[in-house]
XYZ file of C-alpha atoms in Angstrom:
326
model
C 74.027 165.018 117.795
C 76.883 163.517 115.645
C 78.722 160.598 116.573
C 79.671 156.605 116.327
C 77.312 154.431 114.930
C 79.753 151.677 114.483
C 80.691 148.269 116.718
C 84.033 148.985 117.383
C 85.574 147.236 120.662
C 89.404 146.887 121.915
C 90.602 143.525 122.655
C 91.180 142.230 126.631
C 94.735 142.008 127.763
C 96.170 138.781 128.041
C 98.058 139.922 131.134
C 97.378 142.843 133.939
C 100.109 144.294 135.417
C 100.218 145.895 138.760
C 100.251 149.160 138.686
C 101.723 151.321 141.763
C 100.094 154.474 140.309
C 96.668 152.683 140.860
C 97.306 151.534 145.027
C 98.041 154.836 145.521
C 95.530 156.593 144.323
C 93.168 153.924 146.182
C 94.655 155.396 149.613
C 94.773 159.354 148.503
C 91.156 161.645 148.825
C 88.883 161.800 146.010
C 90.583 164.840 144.560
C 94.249 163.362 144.832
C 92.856 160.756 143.503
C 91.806 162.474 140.063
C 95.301 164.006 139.398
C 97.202 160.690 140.227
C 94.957 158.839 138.020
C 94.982 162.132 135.460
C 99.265 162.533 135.545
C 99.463 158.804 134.001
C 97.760 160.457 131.010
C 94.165 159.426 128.866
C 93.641 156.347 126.697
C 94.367 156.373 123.468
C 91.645 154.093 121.380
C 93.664 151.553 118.961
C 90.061 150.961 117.339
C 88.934 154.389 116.798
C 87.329 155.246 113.581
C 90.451 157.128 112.602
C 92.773 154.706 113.703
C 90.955 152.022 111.598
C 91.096 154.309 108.740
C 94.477 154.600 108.986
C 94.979 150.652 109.327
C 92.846 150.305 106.342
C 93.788 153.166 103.945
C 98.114 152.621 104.671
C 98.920 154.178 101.228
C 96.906 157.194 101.365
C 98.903 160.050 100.852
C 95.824 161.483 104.266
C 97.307 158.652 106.044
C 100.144 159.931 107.999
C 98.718 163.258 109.053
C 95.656 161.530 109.482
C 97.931 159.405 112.182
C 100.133 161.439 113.488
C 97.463 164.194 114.332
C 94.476 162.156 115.149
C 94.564 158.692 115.370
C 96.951 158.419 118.236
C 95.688 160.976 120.613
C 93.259 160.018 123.350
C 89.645 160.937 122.739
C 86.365 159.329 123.599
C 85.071 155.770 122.644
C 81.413 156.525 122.212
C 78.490 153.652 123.384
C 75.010 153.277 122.037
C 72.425 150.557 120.630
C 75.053 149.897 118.071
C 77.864 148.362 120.463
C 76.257 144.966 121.490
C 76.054 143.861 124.921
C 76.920 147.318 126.460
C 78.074 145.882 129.854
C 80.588 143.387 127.759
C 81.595 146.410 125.475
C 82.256 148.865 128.058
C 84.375 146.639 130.183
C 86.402 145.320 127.363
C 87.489 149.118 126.781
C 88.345 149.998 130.701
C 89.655 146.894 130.837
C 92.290 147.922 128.202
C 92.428 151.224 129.523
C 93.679 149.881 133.064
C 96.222 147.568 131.531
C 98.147 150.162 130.200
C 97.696 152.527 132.867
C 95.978 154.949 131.227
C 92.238 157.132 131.616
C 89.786 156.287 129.354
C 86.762 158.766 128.080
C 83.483 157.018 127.391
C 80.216 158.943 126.288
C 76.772 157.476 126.775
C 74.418 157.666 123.813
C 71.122 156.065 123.868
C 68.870 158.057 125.194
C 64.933 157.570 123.355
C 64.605 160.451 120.942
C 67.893 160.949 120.477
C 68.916 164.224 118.557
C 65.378 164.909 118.579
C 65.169 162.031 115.429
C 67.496 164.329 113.623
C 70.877 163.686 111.665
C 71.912 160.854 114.778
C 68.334 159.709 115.703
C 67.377 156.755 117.561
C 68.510 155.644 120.929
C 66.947 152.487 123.233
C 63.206 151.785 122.223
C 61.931 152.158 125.577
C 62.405 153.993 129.190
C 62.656 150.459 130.536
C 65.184 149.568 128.075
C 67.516 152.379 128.705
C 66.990 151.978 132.400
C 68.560 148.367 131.616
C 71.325 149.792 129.268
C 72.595 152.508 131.567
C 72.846 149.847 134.409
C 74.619 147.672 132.835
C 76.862 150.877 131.635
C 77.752 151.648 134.769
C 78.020 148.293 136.378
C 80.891 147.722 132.874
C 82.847 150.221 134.541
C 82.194 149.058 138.006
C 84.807 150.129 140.737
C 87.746 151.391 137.882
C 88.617 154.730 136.722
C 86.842 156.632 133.682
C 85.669 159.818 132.705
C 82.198 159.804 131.933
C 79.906 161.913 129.531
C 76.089 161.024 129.834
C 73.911 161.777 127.210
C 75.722 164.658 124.638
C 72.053 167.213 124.223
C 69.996 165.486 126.247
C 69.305 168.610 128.504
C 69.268 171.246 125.658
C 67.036 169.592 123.466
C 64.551 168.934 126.138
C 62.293 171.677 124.198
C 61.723 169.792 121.326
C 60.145 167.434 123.328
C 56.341 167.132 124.440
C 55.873 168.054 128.612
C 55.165 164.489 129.128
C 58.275 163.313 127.183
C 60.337 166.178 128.800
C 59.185 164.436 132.283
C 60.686 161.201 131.195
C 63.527 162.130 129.954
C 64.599 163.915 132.944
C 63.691 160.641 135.128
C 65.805 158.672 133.052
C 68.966 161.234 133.648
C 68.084 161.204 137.202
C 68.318 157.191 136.838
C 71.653 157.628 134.832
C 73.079 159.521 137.697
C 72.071 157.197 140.635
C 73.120 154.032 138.751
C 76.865 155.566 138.128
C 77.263 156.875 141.648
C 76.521 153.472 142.658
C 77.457 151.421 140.369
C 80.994 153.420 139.790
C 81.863 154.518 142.342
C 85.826 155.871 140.923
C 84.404 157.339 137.935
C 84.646 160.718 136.904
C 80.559 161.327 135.088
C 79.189 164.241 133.878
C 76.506 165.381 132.529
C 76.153 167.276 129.558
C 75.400 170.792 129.644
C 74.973 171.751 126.180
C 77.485 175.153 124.618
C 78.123 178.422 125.639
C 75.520 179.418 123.010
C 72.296 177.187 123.594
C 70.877 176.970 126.485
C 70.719 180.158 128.955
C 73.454 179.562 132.069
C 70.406 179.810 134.883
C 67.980 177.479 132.759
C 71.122 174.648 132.395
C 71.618 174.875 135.870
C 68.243 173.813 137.053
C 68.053 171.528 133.970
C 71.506 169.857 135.554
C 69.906 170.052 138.727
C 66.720 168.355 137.865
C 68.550 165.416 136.332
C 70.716 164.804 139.232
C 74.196 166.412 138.927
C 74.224 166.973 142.696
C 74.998 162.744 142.601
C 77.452 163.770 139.988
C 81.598 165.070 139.245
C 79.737 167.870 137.150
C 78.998 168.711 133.651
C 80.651 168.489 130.167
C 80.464 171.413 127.620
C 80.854 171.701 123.753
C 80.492 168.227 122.828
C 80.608 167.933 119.225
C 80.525 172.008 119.049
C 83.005 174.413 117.812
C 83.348 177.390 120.474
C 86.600 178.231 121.835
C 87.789 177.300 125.323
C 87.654 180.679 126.411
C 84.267 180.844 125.525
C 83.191 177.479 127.362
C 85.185 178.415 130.288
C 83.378 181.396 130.788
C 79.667 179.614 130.343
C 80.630 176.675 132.262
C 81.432 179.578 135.482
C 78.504 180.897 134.771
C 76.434 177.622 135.222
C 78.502 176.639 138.101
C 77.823 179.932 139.994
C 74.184 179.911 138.868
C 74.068 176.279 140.530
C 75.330 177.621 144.231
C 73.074 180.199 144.164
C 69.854 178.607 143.405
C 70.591 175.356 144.696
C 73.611 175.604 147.347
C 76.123 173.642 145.582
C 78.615 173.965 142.583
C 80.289 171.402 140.148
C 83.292 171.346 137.678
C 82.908 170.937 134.540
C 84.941 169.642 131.212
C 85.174 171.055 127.831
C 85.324 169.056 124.745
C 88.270 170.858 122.364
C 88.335 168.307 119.867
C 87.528 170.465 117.227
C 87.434 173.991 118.613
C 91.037 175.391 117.551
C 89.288 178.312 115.292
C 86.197 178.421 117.434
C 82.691 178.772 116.198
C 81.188 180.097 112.859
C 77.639 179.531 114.212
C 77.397 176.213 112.128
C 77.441 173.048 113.754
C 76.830 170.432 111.196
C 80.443 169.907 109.323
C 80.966 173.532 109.512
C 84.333 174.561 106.865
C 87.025 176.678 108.669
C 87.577 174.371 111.894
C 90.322 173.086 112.579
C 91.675 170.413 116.111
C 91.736 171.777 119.457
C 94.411 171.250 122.155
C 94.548 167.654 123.004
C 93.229 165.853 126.008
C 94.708 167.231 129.083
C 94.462 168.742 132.958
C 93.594 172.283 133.210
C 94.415 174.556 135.725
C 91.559 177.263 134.794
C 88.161 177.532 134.352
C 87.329 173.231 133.218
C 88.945 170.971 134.969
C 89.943 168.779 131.797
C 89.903 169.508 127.849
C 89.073 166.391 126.381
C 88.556 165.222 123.165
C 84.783 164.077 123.009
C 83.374 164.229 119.558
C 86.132 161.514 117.258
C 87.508 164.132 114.919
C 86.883 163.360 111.671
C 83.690 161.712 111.845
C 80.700 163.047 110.185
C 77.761 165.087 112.146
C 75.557 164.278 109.269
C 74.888 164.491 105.376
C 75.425 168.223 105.923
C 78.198 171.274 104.862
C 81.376 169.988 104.018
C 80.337 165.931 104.370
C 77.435 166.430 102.154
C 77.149 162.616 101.500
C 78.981 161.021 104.634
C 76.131 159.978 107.457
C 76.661 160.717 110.905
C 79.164 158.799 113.197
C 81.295 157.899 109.476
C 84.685 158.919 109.368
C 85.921 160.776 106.613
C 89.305 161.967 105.746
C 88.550 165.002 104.176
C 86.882 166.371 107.463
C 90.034 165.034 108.859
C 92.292 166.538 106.572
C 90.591 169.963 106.945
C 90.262 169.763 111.084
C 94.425 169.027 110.987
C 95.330 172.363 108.124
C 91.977 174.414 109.791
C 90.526 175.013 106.094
């Protein structure tokens, strides 16, 4: 996987205010709920890595495309062993999220054996410590509204792990999902169900299943990948429907179009050719929201066009080329 490996945290408002939008969507179902929460639009992350890079780097001729295109749209802050206290960093975010009225996205990324000790390796240094971290996740969001993604390829890349490990793994999703449904309660949590060109729809669906999406909104798709919407909206259906029928039940799922505007070349590690997806919104077919998981910009690794820039670093030039699709 590819993502943030820096401590990056917004600041607390000094003041609340009381927001109308919010009481009412305390009294409406759990489905009202969403779109009243939804309509007020997602956060927008002053301290993402492009919007630092932007801060930083004013009189770079990158800077105001860079801006314009990236570094004010809402995507995901991600969380790992790299932000601190996690329950602290997590509710300074939603925190700022709910003073100005807005949805934030958060992903969870700490499983052990992440990425399968590839380009974004690492993760908590024990089943014990991650069943610690992911409490303290959820109990950071508590009873406010968030959209969730747990664990980007944690399902798909159970085959690269040992039977035993595989066993754990799937114990500590299963923990993951408990501890959000009751820990946060109003949060919108997937989990992640890999791309519409990994995993086989009938072998995510009892993957989801066995890590406890039942307790769960549903599952994301695409994070940090390249295939079109079309494309994930057609797998995601597939996993859904595969879900009733084996297991009686169905789920909704998101799609991450951060970086999916020319779809998939078959290359996911800073493929050339990509270019930004449409932004973070409702959708009325197929995934419920688009959403802008993977930070575009930053690096999935020393690897195609970022040759030198590790994973989770932000780097213009991917930027550049994501905004003109070259």
């Amino acid at each position: 996987m590819r993502q943030i490996f820096r401590s990056n945290s917004a600041p607390l408002a000094q003041t609340r205010r009381v927001f109308a939008t919010l009481a009412l969507a305390a009294a409406l179902t759990p489905a009202c709920a969403l779109a009243a929460n939804q309509n007020s639009g997602f956060y927008v992350d002053p301290d993402s890595n492009p919007a630092l890079w932007v801060r930083d780097h004013p009189a770079d001729t990158r800077a105001n495309a860079i801006r314009n295109s990236i570094a004010t749209r809402p995507m995901a802050r991600w969380f790992g062993n790299w932000s601190g206290n996690i329950g602290t960093a997590v509710t300074v975010f939603v925190d700022a999220a709910r003073a100005a009225d807005k949805l934030p996205i958060l992903v969870a990324y700490n499983i052990p054996g992440r990425d399968c000790g590839s380009h974004s390796g690492g993760g908590a240094g024990s089943p014990e410590a991650y069943r610690t971290w992911i409490s303290s996740f959820a109990s950071g969001i508590g009873n406010r509204r968030a959209v969730v993604v747990i664990e980007p390829d944690a399902l798909a890349q159970l085959d690269c792990l040992a039977a035993d490990q595989r066993s754990v793994r799937i114990g500590l999703l299963q923990h993951a999902a408990r501890e959000f449904k009751a820990r946060a309660p109003n949060a919108l949590v997937y989990h992640d169900g890999g791309n519409a060109s990994w995993i086989a729809a009938d072998e995510m669906a009892r993957r989801l299943n066995s890590a406890g999406a039942r307790d769960l909104r549903g599952f994301a798709l695409n994070v940090s990948n390249y295939h079109t919407t079309a494309d994930s909206n057609a797998y995601g259906a597939a996993v859904a429907a595969s879900l009733q029928r084996q297991f009686g039940y169905s789920k909704a799922f998101v799609v991450d179009t951060s970086r999916n505007g020319n779809g998939s070349n078959g290359e996911w590690c800073n493929p050339g050719g990509r270019k930004l997806g449409a932004g973070s919104q409702n959708s009325a077919t197929g995934a419920e929201m688009l959403l802008w998981v993977k930070v575009p910009g930053d690096s999935d690794g020393k690897c195609g066009i970022a040759p030198n820039t590790p994973a989770g670093e932000f780097s213009p030039d991917i930027a550049t080329r994501l905004i003109e699709g070259r």
